[in-house]
CSV table of C-alpha atoms in Angstrom, one decimal:
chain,number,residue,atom,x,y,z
Q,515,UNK,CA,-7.2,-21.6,-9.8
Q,516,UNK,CA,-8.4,-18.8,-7.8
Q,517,UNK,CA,-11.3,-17.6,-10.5
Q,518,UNK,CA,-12.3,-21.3,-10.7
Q,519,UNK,CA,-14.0,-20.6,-7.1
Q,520,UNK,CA,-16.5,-18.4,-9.2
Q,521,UNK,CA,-19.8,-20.3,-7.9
Q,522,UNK,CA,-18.7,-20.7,-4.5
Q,523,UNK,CA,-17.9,-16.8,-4.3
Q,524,UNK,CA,-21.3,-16.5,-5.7
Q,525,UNK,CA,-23.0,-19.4,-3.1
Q,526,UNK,CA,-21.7,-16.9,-0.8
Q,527,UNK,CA,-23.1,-13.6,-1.9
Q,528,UNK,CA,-26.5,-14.9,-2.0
Q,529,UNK,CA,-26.8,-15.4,1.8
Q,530,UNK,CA,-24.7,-11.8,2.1
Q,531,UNK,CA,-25.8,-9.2,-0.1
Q,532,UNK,CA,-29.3,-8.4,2.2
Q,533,UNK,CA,-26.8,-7.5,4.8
Q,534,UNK,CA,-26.2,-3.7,5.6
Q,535,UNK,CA,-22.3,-3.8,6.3
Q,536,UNK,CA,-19.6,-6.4,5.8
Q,537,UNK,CA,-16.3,-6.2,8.0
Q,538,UNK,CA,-13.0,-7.7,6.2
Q,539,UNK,CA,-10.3,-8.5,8.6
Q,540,UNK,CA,-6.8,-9.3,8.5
Q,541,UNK,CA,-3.1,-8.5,9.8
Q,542,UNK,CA,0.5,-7.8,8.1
Q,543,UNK,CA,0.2,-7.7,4.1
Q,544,UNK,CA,-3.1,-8.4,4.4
Q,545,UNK,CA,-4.6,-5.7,6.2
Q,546,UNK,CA,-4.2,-3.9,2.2
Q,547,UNK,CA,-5.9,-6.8,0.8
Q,548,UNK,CA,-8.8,-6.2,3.5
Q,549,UNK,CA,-8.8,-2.5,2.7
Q,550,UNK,CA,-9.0,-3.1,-0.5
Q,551,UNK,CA,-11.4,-5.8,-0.6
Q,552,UNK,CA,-14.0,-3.3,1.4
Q,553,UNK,CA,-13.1,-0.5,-1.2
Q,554,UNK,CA,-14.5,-2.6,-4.1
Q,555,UNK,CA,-17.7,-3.8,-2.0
Q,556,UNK,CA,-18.1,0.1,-1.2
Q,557,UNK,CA,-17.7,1.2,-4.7
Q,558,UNK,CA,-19.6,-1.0,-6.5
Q,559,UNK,CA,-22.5,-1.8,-4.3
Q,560,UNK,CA,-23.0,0.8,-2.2
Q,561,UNK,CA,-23.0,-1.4,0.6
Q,562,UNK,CA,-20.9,-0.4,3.9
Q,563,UNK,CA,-17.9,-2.4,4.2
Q,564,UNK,CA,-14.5,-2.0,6.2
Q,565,UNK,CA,-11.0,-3.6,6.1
Q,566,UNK,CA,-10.2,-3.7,10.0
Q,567,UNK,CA,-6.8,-4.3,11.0
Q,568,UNK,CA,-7.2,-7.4,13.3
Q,569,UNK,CA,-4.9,-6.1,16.4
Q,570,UNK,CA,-6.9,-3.7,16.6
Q,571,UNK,CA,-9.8,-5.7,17.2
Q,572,UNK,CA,-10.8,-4.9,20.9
Q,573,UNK,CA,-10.2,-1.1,20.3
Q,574,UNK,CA,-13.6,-1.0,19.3
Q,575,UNK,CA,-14.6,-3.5,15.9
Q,576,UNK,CA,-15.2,-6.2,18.1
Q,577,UNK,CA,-18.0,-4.9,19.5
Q,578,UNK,CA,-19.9,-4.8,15.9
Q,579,UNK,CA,-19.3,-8.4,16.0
Q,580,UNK,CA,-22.3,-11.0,16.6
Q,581,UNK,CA,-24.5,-13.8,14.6
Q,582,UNK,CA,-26.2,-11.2,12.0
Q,583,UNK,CA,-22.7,-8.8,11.1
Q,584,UNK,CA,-20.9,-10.8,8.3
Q,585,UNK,CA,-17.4,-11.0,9.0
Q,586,UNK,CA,-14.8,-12.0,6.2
Q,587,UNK,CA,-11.0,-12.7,7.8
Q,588,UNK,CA,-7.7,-13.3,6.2
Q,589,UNK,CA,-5.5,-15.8,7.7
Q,590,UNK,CA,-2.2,-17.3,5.7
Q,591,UNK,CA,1.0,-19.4,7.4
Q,592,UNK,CA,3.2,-16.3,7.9
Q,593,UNK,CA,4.3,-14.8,11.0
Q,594,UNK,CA,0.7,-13.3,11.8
Q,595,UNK,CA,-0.6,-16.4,12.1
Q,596,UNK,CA,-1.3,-16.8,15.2
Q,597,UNK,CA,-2.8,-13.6,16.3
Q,598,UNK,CA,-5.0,-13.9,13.7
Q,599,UNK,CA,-6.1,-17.0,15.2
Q,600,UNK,CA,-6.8,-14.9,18.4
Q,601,UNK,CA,-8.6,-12.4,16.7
Q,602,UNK,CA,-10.9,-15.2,15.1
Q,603,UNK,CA,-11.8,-16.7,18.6
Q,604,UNK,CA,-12.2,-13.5,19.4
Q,605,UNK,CA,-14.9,-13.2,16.9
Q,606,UNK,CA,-16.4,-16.6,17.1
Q,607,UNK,CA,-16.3,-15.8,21.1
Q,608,UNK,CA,-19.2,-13.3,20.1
Q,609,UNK,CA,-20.8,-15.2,18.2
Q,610,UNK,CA,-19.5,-14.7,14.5
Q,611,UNK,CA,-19.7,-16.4,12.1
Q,612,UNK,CA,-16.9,-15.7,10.3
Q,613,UNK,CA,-15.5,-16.6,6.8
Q,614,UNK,CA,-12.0,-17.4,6.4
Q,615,UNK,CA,-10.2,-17.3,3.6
Q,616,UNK,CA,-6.9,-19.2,3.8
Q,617,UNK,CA,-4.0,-21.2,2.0
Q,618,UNK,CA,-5.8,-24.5,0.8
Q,619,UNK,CA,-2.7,-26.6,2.5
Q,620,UNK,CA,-3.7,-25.3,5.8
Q,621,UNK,CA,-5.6,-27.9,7.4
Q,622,UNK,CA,-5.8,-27.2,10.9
Q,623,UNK,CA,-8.0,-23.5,10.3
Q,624,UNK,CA,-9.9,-25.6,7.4
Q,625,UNK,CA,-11.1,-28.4,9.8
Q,626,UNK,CA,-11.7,-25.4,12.6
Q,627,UNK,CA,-13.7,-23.4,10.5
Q,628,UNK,CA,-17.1,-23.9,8.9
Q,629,UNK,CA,-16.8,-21.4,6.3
Q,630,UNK,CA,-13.6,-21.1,4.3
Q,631,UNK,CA,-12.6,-19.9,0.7
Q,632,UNK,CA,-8.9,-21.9,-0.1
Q,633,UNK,CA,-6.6,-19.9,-2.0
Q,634,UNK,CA,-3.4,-21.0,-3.3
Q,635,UNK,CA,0.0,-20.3,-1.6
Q,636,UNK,CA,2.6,-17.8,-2.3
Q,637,UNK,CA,5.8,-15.6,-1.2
Q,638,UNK,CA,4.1,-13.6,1.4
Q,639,UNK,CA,4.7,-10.3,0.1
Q,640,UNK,CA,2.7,-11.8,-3.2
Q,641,UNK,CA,-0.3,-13.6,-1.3
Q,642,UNK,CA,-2.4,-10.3,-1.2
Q,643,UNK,CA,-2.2,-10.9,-5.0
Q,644,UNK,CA,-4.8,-13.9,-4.9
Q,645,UNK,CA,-6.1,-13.7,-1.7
Q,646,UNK,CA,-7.9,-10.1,-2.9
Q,647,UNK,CA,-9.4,-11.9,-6.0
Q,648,UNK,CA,-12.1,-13.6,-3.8
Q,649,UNK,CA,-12.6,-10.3,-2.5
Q,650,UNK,CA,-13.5,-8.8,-6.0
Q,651,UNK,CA,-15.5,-11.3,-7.0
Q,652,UNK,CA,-17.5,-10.7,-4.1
Q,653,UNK,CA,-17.8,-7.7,-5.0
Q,654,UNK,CA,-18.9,-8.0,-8.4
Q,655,UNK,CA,-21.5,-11.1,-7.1
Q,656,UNK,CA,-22.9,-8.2,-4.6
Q,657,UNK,CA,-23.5,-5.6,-7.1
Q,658,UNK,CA,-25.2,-7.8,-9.7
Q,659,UNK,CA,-27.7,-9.3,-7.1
Q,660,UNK,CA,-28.6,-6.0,-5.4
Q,661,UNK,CA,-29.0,-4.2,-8.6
């Protein structure tokens, strides 16, 4: 279900792969799934990305944020839900224009966002599982179009 969102994943590398850096943000499992969303974009297209924890988001990331930095955040139903809510007013609060990738039954940050990649649900331990693949494909998307 998740590699079914091939063209969209795509859709979305063409407006980001001119960009310098790309900041992945997330809290609880997946802060890993941000770190290692950044390490692929790093390794395979040279481009600067970081996986920012987002409670740490005032001590210093937040003031990269504004309408030309792309920022990519991971938000699922588990109990970092809403901080990470915080954290992405916080970001659209500067002027973000963040992309959220989130569990496809969550309507409320669907409907709030403009931008959002819906993954499936799962035991939150697992959910870094699929909610990296978007990541990757990113990743690969990025490469190919900057050569």
């Amino acid at each position: 279900e998740v590699l079914s969102m091939d063209d969209e994943i795509q859709k979305l590398a063409t407006e980001l792969y001119h960009q310098k850096s790309v900041l992945i943000m997330g809290r609880g499992y997946h802060y890993a799934t941000c770190l290692e969303g950044a390490l692929k974009i790093k390794e395979i297209t040279y481009m600067h990305s970081e996986g920012i924890l987002a409670g740490e988001l005032k001590h210093g990331p937040l003031a990269l944020v504004d309408k030309l930095m792309p920022v990519i955040m991971i938000i699922m139903r588990d109990h970092t839900y809403t901080k990470c809510q915080n954290a992405l007013q916080q970001v659209i609060a500067r002027q973000g224009r963040p992309v959220v990738i989130c569990d496809k039954e969550d309507i409320e940050t669907i409907k709030n966002n403009k931008r959002t990649i819906k993954v499936p649900h799962s035991v939150d331990c697992l959910q870094g599982i699929l909610s990296v693949i978007p990541l990757q494909l990113l990743a690969f998307h990025l490469a190919v179009l900057r050569g």
